[in-house]
GROMACS .gro file of C-alpha atoms in nm:
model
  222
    1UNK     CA    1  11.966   6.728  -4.532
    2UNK     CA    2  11.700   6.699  -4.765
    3UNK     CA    3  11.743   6.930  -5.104
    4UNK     CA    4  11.390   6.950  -5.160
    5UNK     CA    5  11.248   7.138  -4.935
    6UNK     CA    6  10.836   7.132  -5.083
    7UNK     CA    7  10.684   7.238  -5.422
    8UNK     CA    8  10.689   7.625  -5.442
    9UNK     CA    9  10.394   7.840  -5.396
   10UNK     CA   10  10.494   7.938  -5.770
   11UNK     CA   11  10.452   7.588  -5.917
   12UNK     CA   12  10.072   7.573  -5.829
   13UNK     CA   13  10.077   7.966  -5.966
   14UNK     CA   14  10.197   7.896  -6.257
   15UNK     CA   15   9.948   7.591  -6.367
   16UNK     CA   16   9.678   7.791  -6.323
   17UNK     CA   17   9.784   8.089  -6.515
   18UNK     CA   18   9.911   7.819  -6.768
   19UNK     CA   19   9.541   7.691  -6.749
   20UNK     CA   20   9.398   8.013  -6.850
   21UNK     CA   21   9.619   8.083  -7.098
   22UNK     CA   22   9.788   7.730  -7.268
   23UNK     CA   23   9.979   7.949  -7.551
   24UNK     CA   24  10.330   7.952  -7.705
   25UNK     CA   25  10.351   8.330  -7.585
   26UNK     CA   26  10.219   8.238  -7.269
   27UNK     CA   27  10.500   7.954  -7.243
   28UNK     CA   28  10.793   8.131  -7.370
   29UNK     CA   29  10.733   8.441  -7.166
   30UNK     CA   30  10.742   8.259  -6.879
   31UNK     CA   31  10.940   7.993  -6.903
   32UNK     CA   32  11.193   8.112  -6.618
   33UNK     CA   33  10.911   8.024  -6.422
   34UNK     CA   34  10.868   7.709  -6.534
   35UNK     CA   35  11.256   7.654  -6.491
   36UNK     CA   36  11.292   7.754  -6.154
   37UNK     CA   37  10.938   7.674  -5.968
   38UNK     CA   38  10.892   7.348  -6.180
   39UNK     CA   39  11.159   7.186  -6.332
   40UNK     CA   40  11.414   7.247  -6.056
   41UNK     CA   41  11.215   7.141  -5.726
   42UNK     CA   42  11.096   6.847  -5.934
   43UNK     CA   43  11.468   6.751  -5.991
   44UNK     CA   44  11.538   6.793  -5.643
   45UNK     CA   45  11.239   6.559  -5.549
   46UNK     CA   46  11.307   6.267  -5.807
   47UNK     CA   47  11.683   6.292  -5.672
   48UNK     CA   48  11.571   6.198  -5.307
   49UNK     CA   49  11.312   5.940  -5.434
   50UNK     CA   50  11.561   5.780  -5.706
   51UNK     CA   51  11.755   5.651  -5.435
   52UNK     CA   52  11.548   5.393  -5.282
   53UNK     CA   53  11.292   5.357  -5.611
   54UNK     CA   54  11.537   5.344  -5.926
   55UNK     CA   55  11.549   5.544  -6.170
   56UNK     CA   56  11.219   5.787  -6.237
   57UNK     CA   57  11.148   5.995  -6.600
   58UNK     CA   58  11.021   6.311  -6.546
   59UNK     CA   59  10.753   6.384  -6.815
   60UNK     CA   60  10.814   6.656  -7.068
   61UNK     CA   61  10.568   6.955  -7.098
   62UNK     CA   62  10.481   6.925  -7.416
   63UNK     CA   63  10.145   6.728  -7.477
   64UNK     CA   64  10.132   6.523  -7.805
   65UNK     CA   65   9.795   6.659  -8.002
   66UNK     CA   66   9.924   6.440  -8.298
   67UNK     CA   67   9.564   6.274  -8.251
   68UNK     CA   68   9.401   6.488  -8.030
   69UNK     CA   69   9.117   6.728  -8.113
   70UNK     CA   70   9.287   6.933  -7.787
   71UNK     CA   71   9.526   7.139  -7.952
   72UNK     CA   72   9.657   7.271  -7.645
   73UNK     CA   73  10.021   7.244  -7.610
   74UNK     CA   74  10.115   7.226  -7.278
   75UNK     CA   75  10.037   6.942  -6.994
   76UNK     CA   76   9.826   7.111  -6.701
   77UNK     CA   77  10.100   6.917  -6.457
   78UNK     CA   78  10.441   6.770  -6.402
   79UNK     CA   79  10.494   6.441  -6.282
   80UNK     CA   80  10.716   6.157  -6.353
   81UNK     CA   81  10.703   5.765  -6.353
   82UNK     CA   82  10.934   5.459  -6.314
   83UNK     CA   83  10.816   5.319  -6.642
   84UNK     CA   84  10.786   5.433  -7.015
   85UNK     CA   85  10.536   5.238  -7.113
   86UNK     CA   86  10.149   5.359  -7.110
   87UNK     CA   87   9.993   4.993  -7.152
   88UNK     CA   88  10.187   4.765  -7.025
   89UNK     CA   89  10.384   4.970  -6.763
   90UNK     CA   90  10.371   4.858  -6.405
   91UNK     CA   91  10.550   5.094  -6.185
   92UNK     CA   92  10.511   5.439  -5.949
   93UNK     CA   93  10.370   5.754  -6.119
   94UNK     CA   94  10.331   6.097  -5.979
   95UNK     CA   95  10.164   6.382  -6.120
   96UNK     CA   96  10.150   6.793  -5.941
   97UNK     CA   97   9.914   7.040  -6.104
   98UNK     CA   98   9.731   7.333  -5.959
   99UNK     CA   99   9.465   7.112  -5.778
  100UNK     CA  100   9.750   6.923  -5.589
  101UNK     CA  101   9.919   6.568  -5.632
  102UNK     CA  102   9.790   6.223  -5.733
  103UNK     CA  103  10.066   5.950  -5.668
  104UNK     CA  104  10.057   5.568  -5.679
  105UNK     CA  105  10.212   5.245  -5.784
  106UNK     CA  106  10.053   4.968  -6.013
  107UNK     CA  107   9.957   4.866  -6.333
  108UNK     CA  108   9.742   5.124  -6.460
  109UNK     CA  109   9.640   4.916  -6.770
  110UNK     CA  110   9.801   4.578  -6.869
  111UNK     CA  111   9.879   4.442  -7.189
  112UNK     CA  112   9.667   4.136  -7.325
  113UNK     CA  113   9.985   3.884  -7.204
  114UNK     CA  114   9.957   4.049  -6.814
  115UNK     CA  115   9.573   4.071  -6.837
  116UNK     CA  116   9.614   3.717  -6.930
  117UNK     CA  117   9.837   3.622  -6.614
  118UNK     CA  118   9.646   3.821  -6.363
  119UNK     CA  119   9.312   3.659  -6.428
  120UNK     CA  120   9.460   3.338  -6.419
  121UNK     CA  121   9.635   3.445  -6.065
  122UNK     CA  122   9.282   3.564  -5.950
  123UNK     CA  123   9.092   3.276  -6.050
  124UNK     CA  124   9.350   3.091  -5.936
  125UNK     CA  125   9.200   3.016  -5.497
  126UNK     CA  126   9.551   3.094  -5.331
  127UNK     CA  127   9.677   3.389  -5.521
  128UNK     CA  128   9.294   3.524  -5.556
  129UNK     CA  129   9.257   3.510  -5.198
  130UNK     CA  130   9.568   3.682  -5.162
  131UNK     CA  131   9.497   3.945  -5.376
  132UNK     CA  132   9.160   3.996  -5.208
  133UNK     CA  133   9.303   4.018  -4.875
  134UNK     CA  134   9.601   4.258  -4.990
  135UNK     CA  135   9.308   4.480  -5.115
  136UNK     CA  136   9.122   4.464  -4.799
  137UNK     CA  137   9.492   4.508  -4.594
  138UNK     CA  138   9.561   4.865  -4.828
  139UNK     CA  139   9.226   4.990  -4.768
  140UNK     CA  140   9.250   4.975  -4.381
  141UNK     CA  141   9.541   5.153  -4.463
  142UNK     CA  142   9.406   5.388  -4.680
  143UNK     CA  143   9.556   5.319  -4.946
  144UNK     CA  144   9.286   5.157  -5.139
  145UNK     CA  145   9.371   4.936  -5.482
  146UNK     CA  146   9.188   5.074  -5.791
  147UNK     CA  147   9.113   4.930  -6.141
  148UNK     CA  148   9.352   5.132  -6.333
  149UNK     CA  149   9.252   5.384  -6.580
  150UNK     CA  150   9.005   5.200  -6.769
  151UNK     CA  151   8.658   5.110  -6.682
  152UNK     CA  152   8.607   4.755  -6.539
  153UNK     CA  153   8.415   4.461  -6.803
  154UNK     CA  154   8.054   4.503  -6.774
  155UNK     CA  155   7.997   4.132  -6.804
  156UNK     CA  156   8.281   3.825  -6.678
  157UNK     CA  157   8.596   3.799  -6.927
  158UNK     CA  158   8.593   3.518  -7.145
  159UNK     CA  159   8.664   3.211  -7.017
  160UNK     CA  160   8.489   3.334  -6.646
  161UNK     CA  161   8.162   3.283  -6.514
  162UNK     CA  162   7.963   3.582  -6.372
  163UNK     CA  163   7.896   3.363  -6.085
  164UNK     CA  164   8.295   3.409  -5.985
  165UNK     CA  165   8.374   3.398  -5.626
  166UNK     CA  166   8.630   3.682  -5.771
  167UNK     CA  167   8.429   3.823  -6.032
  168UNK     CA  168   8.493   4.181  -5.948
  169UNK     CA  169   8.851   4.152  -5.979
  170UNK     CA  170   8.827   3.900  -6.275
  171UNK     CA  171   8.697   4.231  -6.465
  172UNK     CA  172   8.968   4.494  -6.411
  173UNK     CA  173   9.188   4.575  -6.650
  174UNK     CA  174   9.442   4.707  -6.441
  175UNK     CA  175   9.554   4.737  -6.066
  176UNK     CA  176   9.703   5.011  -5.873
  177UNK     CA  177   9.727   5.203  -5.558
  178UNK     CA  178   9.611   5.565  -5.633
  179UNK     CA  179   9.613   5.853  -5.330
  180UNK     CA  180   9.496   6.178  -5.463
  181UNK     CA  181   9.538   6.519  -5.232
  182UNK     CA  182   9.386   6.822  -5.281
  183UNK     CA  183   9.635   7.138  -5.284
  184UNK     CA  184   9.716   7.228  -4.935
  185UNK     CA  185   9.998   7.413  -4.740
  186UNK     CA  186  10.167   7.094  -4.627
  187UNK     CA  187  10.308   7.080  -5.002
  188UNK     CA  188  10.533   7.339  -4.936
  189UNK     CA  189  10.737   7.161  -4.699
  190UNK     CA  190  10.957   6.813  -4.709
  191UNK     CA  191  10.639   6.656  -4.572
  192UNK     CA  192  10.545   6.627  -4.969
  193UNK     CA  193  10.850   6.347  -4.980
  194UNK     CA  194  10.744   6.193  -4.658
  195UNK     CA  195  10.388   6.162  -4.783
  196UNK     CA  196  10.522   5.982  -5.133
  197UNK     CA  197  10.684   5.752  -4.970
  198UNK     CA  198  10.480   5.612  -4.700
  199UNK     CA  199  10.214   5.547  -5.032
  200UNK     CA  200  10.507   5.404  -5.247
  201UNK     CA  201  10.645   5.192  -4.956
  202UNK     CA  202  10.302   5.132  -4.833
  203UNK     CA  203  10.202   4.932  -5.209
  204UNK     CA  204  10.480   4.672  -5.140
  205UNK     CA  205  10.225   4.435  -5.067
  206UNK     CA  206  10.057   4.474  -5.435
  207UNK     CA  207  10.386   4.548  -5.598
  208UNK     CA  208  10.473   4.226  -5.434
  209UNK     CA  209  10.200   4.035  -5.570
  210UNK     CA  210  10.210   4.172  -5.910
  211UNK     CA  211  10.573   4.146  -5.941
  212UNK     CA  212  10.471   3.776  -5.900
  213UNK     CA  213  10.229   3.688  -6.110
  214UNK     CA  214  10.232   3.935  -6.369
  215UNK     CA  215  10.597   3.867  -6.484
  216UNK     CA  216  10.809   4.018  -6.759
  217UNK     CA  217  10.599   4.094  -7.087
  218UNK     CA  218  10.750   3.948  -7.436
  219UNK     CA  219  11.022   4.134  -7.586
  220UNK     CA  220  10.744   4.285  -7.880
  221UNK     CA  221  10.513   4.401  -7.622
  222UNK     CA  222  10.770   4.618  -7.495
   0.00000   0.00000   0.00000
């Protein structure tokens, strides 16, 4: 049997108090709370997931504000991710805050030597069809392939004409399967693991793909 057993009615509680009130004194008079409705259920989650997605970091609570004009010191959410790295990083992410849970796998922005590879697999008429039609395949699944977390060229990339049988894809800057859900009661309950993995298993076919063409970045990029 399962030890997670759903996200506690005190998790989503405790965001939104944490939302009104993002303070040291806030934090350290409740941090029990974050302990046992946060930390722990998240443990128990990443424990069940770990075993058929390696290894996943949960995030830490504190938000850097080293160059932020948000002094705030605490993340809104919890969530954790397969892979350290913010550019660059191609893995599964999930994030739980008061509003509910946005999971996903992908690269959510690639470095200039992936951004390199993946245009030349688009452009390129057997692995750019394939991509389109594992897009097309996800979204009658819904689970539909995004652009990652930056906004798409304007014009075609160097190199590309605007004219591009592909030219849509040719602009992203990243690639990844993102479900959002809205809080709801089904969180409570083990159906929360059921529900990340049927998205997680369901990307195969882009993790596939970009496992493929993508490859591993040089060692200084890391």
């Amino acid at each position: 049997m399962s030890t997670f057993q759903g996200f506690p009615r005190g998790l989503f509680e405790f965001f939104t108090e944490l939302q009104a009130d993002n303070s040291k004194v806030f934090w350290q008079t409740n941090k029990h709370r974050y302990e046992h409705d946060v930390r722990t259920p998240m443990h128990a989650l990443l424990s069940e997931l770990t075993d058929e997605f390696g290894p996943l970091r949960m995030f830490r609570p504190n938000r850097d504000v080293r160059f932020s004009t948000d002094k705030s010191p605490y993340k809104l959410w919890t969530g954790a991710t397969s892979e350290a790295r913010a550019v660059g990083g191609v893995g599964y992410y999930l994030e739980v805050s008061a509003t509910g849970i946005v999971t996903g796998y992908g690269a959510m922005l690639m470095a200039p030597e992936q951004l390199r590879r993946y245009r030349a697999a688009i452009d390129n008429e057997k692995s750019g069809s394939q991509f389109e039609e594992l897009v097309d395949t996800l979204a009658e699944r819904s689970l539909p392939v995004s652009r990652g977390a930056e906004e798409p060229l304007k014009t075609a990339p160097r190199g590309y004409t605007a004219d591009h049988p592909r030219i849509r894809h040719l602009r992203w800057k990243g690639a990844a399967v993102v479900q959002e859900w809205p809080k709801d009661d089904w969180m409570h309950s083990s159906r929360t693991l059921d529900a990340i993995r049927r998205v997680w298993h369901g990307a195969d076919p882009l993790k596939s793909w970009l496992e493929t063409h993508l490859g591993e970045l040089p060692q200084e990029q890391h």
